[in-house]
């Protein structure tokens, strides 16, 4: 069933990236004893497991949408201890071996091999209880206190909230409409000794490369290849200065066609093959050395409450992650594993791809609805034709009240994946901002203005997420707009289109636009 | 519903126990935004949650034993989004607030208040995905690298496997038939500066005080009170030298009447009140300052695969544990929470107590079966009448083949809780051991002999857990029997009676005894 490519190499030994703490983990001695339990005729008086006859749950069943996603079409799935064709329910209710259920793990391995097609042959899968936990285990695997983690110029706050108390710092890399720029990354690495004297060169790159949170951008194949080549290049010429790419990828299958202004594209289902081919590939697809740790999750594709996902990585990293799993979490929830496995088996792999196609079209419609709503209140112009230097995607202008000329208000990259639109405001023409800028007692006018604007939206009953939530943590001395070397006279906010209805999106954008008009006095 | 005692004090501020890393955790900024979402009429374009209409699972149902535990009597429970009298299913499938479902959390709080009756009034509950994860969060809350953790003289290996790579050491405390001795604990604390010059005095006591793993012993009320008083005494007279008690208590409700040699006690159900009163109380019951962190779990009472349990602790600790939960795990599995909550609600609290009573009787029968099997092959004598100094519980003798006299082979404390019997062998009369002892080239004859004996049992197809798995980690230089200051000429093994059938127990003990007879040449 699995189509692991046979013409690709095995992983390199990249164990020099593993930190002291992780190296010193030993397998639990109790796990050693398992080999003897398997001896024929052995009577084990060793295990401390509760007896399954004393588990109260005897049968579990659920109703689910079929893989077409149509609301009327339901399927029934039942798990018990009687059925011969599946793992019995009691197995999911008992302690596991910390790797996760074998059948489900193999399903994820097959799926990865067939759909993501890694460029090495001995990658492994380990289940985990969600990408939040997975990232915490990766940090505990690779990072040493005081070191810097390479990340996007705006990065996911919960990932950062983990690393700040551990004593790590962000090493942000400049982005464009495809995320991290390879030239900027090489620049950070090649000038590291001068820019950060005495600090260890970063060896971990953390990124959300599809529908990034918050930037909303998706990285194309070519850019991925260039970044992967950098990781290898540094490994090849500079001993142990290579880096590991941690791909936190919950939105991978929520990729969709580009937004075209006023195009009113009708989303259509295509063949699964066409769907898979249309997706920007995972970093794994370029990974011929085993230096990508992929964090995969069912949170966005099935349900977050499952708290279920999986690592894909080389065997050396997976073994150390398993050691951490044994003492930190053990297996993910049994009911979650049972439900997800039996649903995937019922749907089949083709059905799951059909489900994912439909899912991404649903989110695409929501994206289109939000950008269409922008176009009701602003004049949207492709960045290339906007005359605004360094703008990516689309620039939104407001017409002057006298009809004479326009003012650029914000720009954004229309997402081709995920759930977010990251809006970059141009403040230089805003009267209130100019007033704050002229006041020498105000240290960070961009920050102050953004706070005021945010509260004005709240007063108008529309809630956005302020851009400052996503600033990479570089230490107490690098918090202001200037100290962060952020572009002056700009400010960012994040929009999300995943939860509101079409009506709410339209009304919310109307409130948003009306505050903007008032603030810019246009 | 909750009967929190009103005549008891509030928790002290014990924040001096929180370590640097935990202190530096900030609430995720994204959580701050929640307050604005609640504004009337607010349109939120801020949340990044997937849309619940895109969750495939629409209805979940299960069949369970009723609270009597009788195998024929089943109940059906259904969860959907339509029922008015419960949290909708979609709520369990969505991201939570990291505290766990409110209804379930309140259930656990009520249960703790009513059954465990803490001696302070502002204790709080936080759900977690199992005690393994809970302990890892507590270590990350309280401990600083290089410090010592007070623990039982033989301790749970998985708890230790976590702390060794983090750079902590065990400070083991001598035990008797009730677990840690208060006089030994005071001795460790009062002589700390002399015995461990330059090392921080331990401030965390980790213990499994009911049916301890591996020792099988349960600590009575009086001992608990004395140990609690020590924690307070050190806080009162010596500033910031008090300690925190971490009560890892998965077997709390699996407490049963003492074993009586040849008594053939028939286990009987009693009233729930009588049942609860019969249990050794939790440390919480003596905790009038909020210095106990209790790790509670449904693993042994419902099913380990649920990966669900809860902390009970003072508000300051719970708040910091919540900060860690936000970045390390988020909520426990939604399906697990949904199943456990709906089962507990269906059973009612009284029904759950009935279930627990039945459960403990099942394990009691298994305990009795194993000790009865011992009595088939050995002469069991109460320690007090055995003439063996320092023996606790029961001593097992073998009759000499000539019928003239007996040799003491092992002793054990018949467990009054949990799943384990911890057997302490007397090696001084064993010919092979004497041979090893006489060989000056053998550094640790106890260790070598134990390894040989263990392999002989494996060859005879009976598997026990060697005692060395449970030795507290005190550093590389304290591994041998001598260096650990362990009792010479003794050796330990752990028996478990939770999984094997009665027949397997009888046959396993027979194999065990036959190897012993051969080894002791009796």
PDB file of C-alpha atoms in Angstrom, chain A residues 153-352:
ATOM      1  CA  UNK A 153       9.122  38.153  10.689  1.00  0.00           C
ATOM      2  CA  UNK A 154       5.669  37.802  12.251  1.00  0.00           C
ATOM      3  CA  UNK A 155       5.222  34.527  14.069  1.00  0.00           C
ATOM      4  CA  UNK A 156       2.617  32.401  15.855  1.00  0.00           C
ATOM      5  CA  UNK A 157       2.284  33.718  19.437  1.00  0.00           C
ATOM      6  CA  UNK A 158       1.560  30.406  21.150  1.00  0.00           C
ATOM      7  CA  UNK A 159       4.734  28.890  19.723  1.00  0.00           C
ATOM      8  CA  UNK A 160       6.609  31.868  21.077  1.00  0.00           C
ATOM      9  CA  UNK A 161       4.843  31.857  24.438  1.00  0.00           C
ATOM     10  CA  UNK A 162       6.483  28.472  24.933  1.00  0.00           C
ATOM     11  CA  UNK A 163       9.984  29.530  24.035  1.00  0.00           C
ATOM     12  CA  UNK A 164      10.204  32.867  25.887  1.00  0.00           C
ATOM     13  CA  UNK A 165      10.092  31.417  29.456  1.00  0.00           C
ATOM     14  CA  UNK A 166      12.559  28.713  28.397  1.00  0.00           C
ATOM     15  CA  UNK A 167      15.094  31.474  27.726  1.00  0.00           C
ATOM     16  CA  UNK A 168      15.123  31.365  23.932  1.00  0.00           C
ATOM     17  CA  UNK A 169      15.064  34.323  21.554  1.00  0.00           C
ATOM     18  CA  UNK A 170      13.589  34.776  18.109  1.00  0.00           C
ATOM     19  CA  UNK A 171      15.809  35.380  15.100  1.00  0.00           C
ATOM     20  CA  UNK A 172      13.172  36.766  12.724  1.00  0.00           C
ATOM     21  CA  UNK A 173      13.676  36.573   8.968  1.00  0.00           C
ATOM     22  CA  UNK A 174      12.206  39.101   6.536  1.00  0.00           C
ATOM     23  CA  UNK A 175       9.194  37.903   4.508  1.00  0.00           C
ATOM     24  CA  UNK A 176       7.501  38.681   1.261  1.00  0.00           C
ATOM     25  CA  UNK A 177       4.250  37.410  -0.280  1.00  0.00           C
ATOM     26  CA  UNK A 178       5.549  33.820   0.011  1.00  0.00           C
ATOM     27  CA  UNK A 179       6.801  33.973   3.581  1.00  0.00           C
ATOM     28  CA  UNK A 180      10.450  33.840   4.622  1.00  0.00           C
ATOM     29  CA  UNK A 181      12.833  35.097   1.933  1.00  0.00           C
ATOM     30  CA  UNK A 182      15.763  32.801   1.229  1.00  0.00           C
ATOM     31  CA  UNK A 183      18.126  35.747   0.627  1.00  0.00           C
ATOM     32  CA  UNK A 184      17.129  37.261   3.984  1.00  0.00           C
ATOM     33  CA  UNK A 185      17.640  33.918   5.675  1.00  0.00           C
ATOM     34  CA  UNK A 186      21.094  33.495   4.177  1.00  0.00           C
ATOM     35  CA  UNK A 187      21.879  37.026   5.261  1.00  0.00           C
ATOM     36  CA  UNK A 188      20.905  36.273   8.891  1.00  0.00           C
ATOM     37  CA  UNK A 189      23.045  33.140   8.868  1.00  0.00           C
ATOM     38  CA  UNK A 190      26.105  34.470   7.073  1.00  0.00           C
ATOM     39  CA  UNK A 191      26.331  37.628   9.194  1.00  0.00           C
ATOM     40  CA  UNK A 192      25.413  35.917  12.480  1.00  0.00           C
ATOM     41  CA  UNK A 193      28.833  36.163  14.104  1.00  0.00           C
ATOM     42  CA  UNK A 194      28.954  39.918  13.463  1.00  0.00           C
ATOM     43  CA  UNK A 195      25.345  40.672  14.385  1.00  0.00           C
ATOM     44  CA  UNK A 196      25.215  38.390  17.437  1.00  0.00           C
ATOM     45  CA  UNK A 197      28.748  38.108  18.781  1.00  0.00           C
ATOM     46  CA  UNK A 198      29.164  35.251  21.232  1.00  0.00           C
ATOM     47  CA  UNK A 199      25.719  33.786  20.544  1.00  0.00           C
ATOM     48  CA  UNK A 200      25.294  30.313  19.108  1.00  0.00           C
ATOM     49  CA  UNK A 201      24.258  30.391  15.461  1.00  0.00           C
ATOM     50  CA  UNK A 202      20.600  29.350  15.181  1.00  0.00           C
ATOM     51  CA  UNK A 203      20.048  25.790  14.011  1.00  0.00           C
ATOM     52  CA  UNK A 204      16.251  25.548  14.132  1.00  0.00           C
ATOM     53  CA  UNK A 205      13.902  27.228  11.663  1.00  0.00           C
ATOM     54  CA  UNK A 206      10.268  27.295  12.834  1.00  0.00           C
ATOM     55  CA  UNK A 207       7.631  28.198  10.297  1.00  0.00           C
ATOM     56  CA  UNK A 208       4.008  27.754   9.256  1.00  0.00           C
ATOM     57  CA  UNK A 209       4.571  27.556   5.514  1.00  0.00           C
ATOM     58  CA  UNK A 210       0.941  27.200   4.374  1.00  0.00           C
ATOM     59  CA  UNK A 211      -1.571  29.919   5.272  1.00  0.00           C
ATOM     60  CA  UNK A 212       0.838  31.163   7.900  1.00  0.00           C
ATOM     61  CA  UNK A 213      -0.513  32.484  11.178  1.00  0.00           C
ATOM     62  CA  UNK A 214      -0.706  35.519  11.102  1.00  0.00           C
ATOM     63  CA  UNK A 215       0.653  36.467   7.668  1.00  0.00           C
ATOM     64  CA  UNK A 216      -1.723  34.231   5.719  1.00  0.00           C
ATOM     65  CA  UNK A 217       0.890  33.576   3.053  1.00  0.00           C
ATOM     66  CA  UNK A 218       1.841  30.230   1.524  1.00  0.00           C
ATOM     67  CA  UNK A 219       5.312  29.355   0.374  1.00  0.00           C
ATOM     68  CA  UNK A 220       5.669  27.993  -3.166  1.00  0.00           C
ATOM     69  CA  UNK A 221       7.794  25.053  -4.245  1.00  0.00           C
ATOM     70  CA  UNK A 222      10.718  27.051  -5.608  1.00  0.00           C
ATOM     71  CA  UNK A 223      11.154  29.074  -2.416  1.00  0.00           C
ATOM     72  CA  UNK A 224      11.011  25.891  -0.326  1.00  0.00           C
ATOM     73  CA  UNK A 225      13.718  24.307  -2.432  1.00  0.00           C
ATOM     74  CA  UNK A 226      15.962  27.351  -1.980  1.00  0.00           C
ATOM     75  CA  UNK A 227      15.491  27.372   1.789  1.00  0.00           C
ATOM     76  CA  UNK A 228      16.073  23.641   2.017  1.00  0.00           C
ATOM     77  CA  UNK A 229      19.249  24.031  -0.044  1.00  0.00           C
ATOM     78  CA  UNK A 230      20.460  26.650   2.440  1.00  0.00           C
ATOM     79  CA  UNK A 231      19.990  24.184   5.303  1.00  0.00           C
ATOM     80  CA  UNK A 232      22.112  21.695   3.364  1.00  0.00           C
ATOM     81  CA  UNK A 233      24.649  24.225   2.109  1.00  0.00           C
ATOM     82  CA  UNK A 234      25.464  25.288   5.612  1.00  0.00           C
ATOM     83  CA  UNK A 235      25.792  21.660   6.562  1.00  0.00           C
ATOM     84  CA  UNK A 236      28.086  20.891   3.677  1.00  0.00           C
ATOM     85  CA  UNK A 237      30.618  23.662   3.893  1.00  0.00           C
ATOM     86  CA  UNK A 238      30.487  24.690   7.518  1.00  0.00           C
ATOM     87  CA  UNK A 239      30.650  21.782   9.903  1.00  0.00           C
ATOM     88  CA  UNK A 240      27.607  21.511  12.195  1.00  0.00           C
ATOM     89  CA  UNK A 241      26.263  24.867  11.094  1.00  0.00           C
ATOM     90  CA  UNK A 242      23.416  23.325   9.172  1.00  0.00           C
ATOM     91  CA  UNK A 243      19.863  23.780  10.372  1.00  0.00           C
ATOM     92  CA  UNK A 244      16.658  21.837  10.975  1.00  0.00           C
ATOM     93  CA  UNK A 245      13.359  22.939   9.437  1.00  0.00           C
ATOM     94  CA  UNK A 246      10.322  22.556  11.694  1.00  0.00           C
ATOM     95  CA  UNK A 247       7.255  22.699   9.474  1.00  0.00           C
ATOM     96  CA  UNK A 248       4.155  23.385  11.594  1.00  0.00           C
ATOM     97  CA  UNK A 249       1.556  22.624   8.955  1.00  0.00           C
ATOM     98  CA  UNK A 250      -2.046  22.411  10.165  1.00  0.00           C
ATOM     99  CA  UNK A 251      -3.401  24.203   7.065  1.00  0.00           C
ATOM    100  CA  UNK A 252      -1.596  22.135   4.416  1.00  0.00           C
ATOM    101  CA  UNK A 253      -4.783  20.812   2.820  1.00  0.00           C
ATOM    102  CA  UNK A 254      -6.569  24.136   3.145  1.00  0.00           C
ATOM    103  CA  UNK A 255      -4.769  25.533   0.097  1.00  0.00           C
ATOM    104  CA  UNK A 256      -6.823  27.115  -2.651  1.00  0.00           C
ATOM    105  CA  UNK A 257      -6.495  28.949  -5.971  1.00  0.00           C
ATOM    106  CA  UNK A 258      -5.297  32.560  -5.911  1.00  0.00           C
ATOM    107  CA  UNK A 259      -7.784  35.363  -5.446  1.00  0.00           C
ATOM    108  CA  UNK A 260      -8.400  37.463  -8.546  1.00  0.00           C
ATOM    109  CA  UNK A 261      -9.903  40.914  -8.130  1.00  0.00           C
ATOM    110  CA  UNK A 262     -13.507  40.924  -9.367  1.00  0.00           C
ATOM    111  CA  UNK A 263     -13.043  37.498 -10.943  1.00  0.00           C
ATOM    112  CA  UNK A 264     -15.890  35.802  -9.061  1.00  0.00           C
ATOM    113  CA  UNK A 265     -14.163  32.447  -9.451  1.00  0.00           C
ATOM    114  CA  UNK A 266     -16.444  29.496  -8.925  1.00  0.00           C
ATOM    115  CA  UNK A 267     -14.753  26.865  -6.825  1.00  0.00           C
ATOM    116  CA  UNK A 268     -15.073  23.390  -8.298  1.00  0.00           C
ATOM    117  CA  UNK A 269     -14.128  19.901  -7.237  1.00  0.00           C
ATOM    118  CA  UNK A 270     -11.399  18.276  -9.311  1.00  0.00           C
ATOM    119  CA  UNK A 271      -9.883  14.782  -9.299  1.00  0.00           C
ATOM    120  CA  UNK A 272      -7.930  13.881  -6.155  1.00  0.00           C
ATOM    121  CA  UNK A 273      -4.793  13.654  -8.229  1.00  0.00           C
ATOM    122  CA  UNK A 274      -5.322  17.138  -9.592  1.00  0.00           C
ATOM    123  CA  UNK A 275      -6.064  18.393  -6.085  1.00  0.00           C
ATOM    124  CA  UNK A 276      -2.868  16.943  -4.620  1.00  0.00           C
ATOM    125  CA  UNK A 277      -0.769  18.210  -7.524  1.00  0.00           C
ATOM    126  CA  UNK A 278      -2.193  21.694  -7.065  1.00  0.00           C
ATOM    127  CA  UNK A 279      -0.861  21.968  -3.506  1.00  0.00           C
ATOM    128  CA  UNK A 280       2.420  23.677  -2.654  1.00  0.00           C
ATOM    129  CA  UNK A 281       4.559  20.700  -1.599  1.00  0.00           C
ATOM    130  CA  UNK A 282       5.662  20.034   1.966  1.00  0.00           C
ATOM    131  CA  UNK A 283       9.313  20.700   2.839  1.00  0.00           C
ATOM    132  CA  UNK A 284       9.471  16.918   3.222  1.00  0.00           C
ATOM    133  CA  UNK A 285       9.244  16.613  -0.542  1.00  0.00           C
ATOM    134  CA  UNK A 286      12.687  18.237  -0.853  1.00  0.00           C
ATOM    135  CA  UNK A 287      14.113  16.541   2.216  1.00  0.00           C
ATOM    136  CA  UNK A 288      16.748  14.040   1.105  1.00  0.00           C
ATOM    137  CA  UNK A 289      18.668  14.193   4.402  1.00  0.00           C
ATOM    138  CA  UNK A 290      15.971  13.912   7.091  1.00  0.00           C
ATOM    139  CA  UNK A 291      16.322  17.471   8.350  1.00  0.00           C
ATOM    140  CA  UNK A 292      12.632  18.408   8.278  1.00  0.00           C
ATOM    141  CA  UNK A 293      10.445  17.788  11.314  1.00  0.00           C
ATOM    142  CA  UNK A 294       6.871  17.987  10.134  1.00  0.00           C
ATOM    143  CA  UNK A 295       4.068  18.672  12.638  1.00  0.00           C
ATOM    144  CA  UNK A 296       0.838  17.393  11.176  1.00  0.00           C
ATOM    145  CA  UNK A 297      -2.549  17.729  12.828  1.00  0.00           C
ATOM    146  CA  UNK A 298      -6.180  16.695  12.459  1.00  0.00           C
ATOM    147  CA  UNK A 299      -7.279  19.876  14.302  1.00  0.00           C
ATOM    148  CA  UNK A 300      -8.133  21.870  11.198  1.00  0.00           C
ATOM    149  CA  UNK A 301      -9.159  18.960   8.958  1.00  0.00           C
ATOM    150  CA  UNK A 302     -11.388  16.971  11.371  1.00  0.00           C
ATOM    151  CA  UNK A 303     -11.740  18.759  14.730  1.00  0.00           C
ATOM    152  CA  UNK A 304      -9.393  20.485  17.210  1.00  0.00           C
ATOM    153  CA  UNK A 305     -11.005  18.733  20.167  1.00  0.00           C
ATOM    154  CA  UNK A 306      -9.511  15.446  18.946  1.00  0.00           C
ATOM    155  CA  UNK A 307      -6.117  16.716  20.180  1.00  0.00           C
ATOM    156  CA  UNK A 308      -4.478  14.407  17.681  1.00  0.00           C
ATOM    157  CA  UNK A 309      -1.725  14.812  15.153  1.00  0.00           C
ATOM    158  CA  UNK A 310       1.587  13.270  14.150  1.00  0.00           C
ATOM    159  CA  UNK A 311       5.262  13.972  13.701  1.00  0.00           C
ATOM    160  CA  UNK A 312       7.024  12.968  10.498  1.00  0.00           C
ATOM    161  CA  UNK A 313      10.799  12.970  10.904  1.00  0.00           C
ATOM    162  CA  UNK A 314      13.959  10.916  10.637  1.00  0.00           C
ATOM    163  CA  UNK A 315      14.325   7.828  12.874  1.00  0.00           C
ATOM    164  CA  UNK A 316      16.880   9.437  15.209  1.00  0.00           C
ATOM    165  CA  UNK A 317      14.605  12.349  16.043  1.00  0.00           C
ATOM    166  CA  UNK A 318      11.508  10.142  16.284  1.00  0.00           C
ATOM    167  CA  UNK A 319      13.263   7.856  18.785  1.00  0.00           C
ATOM    168  CA  UNK A 320      14.151  10.796  21.045  1.00  0.00           C
ATOM    169  CA  UNK A 321      10.639  12.258  20.692  1.00  0.00           C
ATOM    170  CA  UNK A 322       9.280   8.879  21.761  1.00  0.00           C
ATOM    171  CA  UNK A 323      11.463   8.949  24.890  1.00  0.00           C
ATOM    172  CA  UNK A 324       9.978  12.363  25.739  1.00  0.00           C
ATOM    173  CA  UNK A 325       6.473  11.079  24.979  1.00  0.00           C
ATOM    174  CA  UNK A 326       6.935   8.227  27.468  1.00  0.00           C
ATOM    175  CA  UNK A 327       7.536  10.585  30.379  1.00  0.00           C
ATOM    176  CA  UNK A 328       5.563  13.658  29.311  1.00  0.00           C
ATOM    177  CA  UNK A 329       2.262  12.593  27.743  1.00  0.00           C
ATOM    178  CA  UNK A 330       2.070   8.895  26.788  1.00  0.00           C
ATOM    179  CA  UNK A 331      -0.317   8.081  23.901  1.00  0.00           C
ATOM    180  CA  UNK A 332      -2.887  10.574  22.648  1.00  0.00           C
ATOM    181  CA  UNK A 333      -6.453   9.943  23.843  1.00  0.00           C
ATOM    182  CA  UNK A 334      -7.748   6.477  22.962  1.00  0.00           C
ATOM    183  CA  UNK A 335     -11.279   7.617  22.040  1.00  0.00           C
ATOM    184  CA  UNK A 336      -9.797  10.300  19.776  1.00  0.00           C
ATOM    185  CA  UNK A 337      -7.552   7.762  18.075  1.00  0.00           C
ATOM    186  CA  UNK A 338     -10.410   5.273  17.730  1.00  0.00           C
ATOM    187  CA  UNK A 339     -12.770   7.834  16.198  1.00  0.00           C
ATOM    188  CA  UNK A 340     -10.223   9.284  13.772  1.00  0.00           C
ATOM    189  CA  UNK A 341      -8.919   5.886  12.680  1.00  0.00           C
ATOM    190  CA  UNK A 342     -12.328   4.363  12.091  1.00  0.00           C
ATOM    191  CA  UNK A 343     -13.532   7.444  10.215  1.00  0.00           C
ATOM    192  CA  UNK A 344     -10.464   7.464   7.940  1.00  0.00           C
ATOM    193  CA  UNK A 345     -10.815   3.748   7.314  1.00  0.00           C
ATOM    194  CA  UNK A 346     -14.495   4.123   6.502  1.00  0.00           C
ATOM    195  CA  UNK A 347     -13.907   7.069   4.190  1.00  0.00           C
ATOM    196  CA  UNK A 348     -10.748   5.476   2.671  1.00  0.00           C
ATOM    197  CA  UNK A 349      -7.774   7.605   1.663  1.00  0.00           C
ATOM    198  CA  UNK A 350      -9.541   8.764  -1.480  1.00  0.00           C
ATOM    199  CA  UNK A 351     -12.575   9.774   0.548  1.00  0.00           C
ATOM    200  CA  UNK A 352     -10.403  11.742   2.973  1.00  0.00           C
TER     201      UNK A 352
END
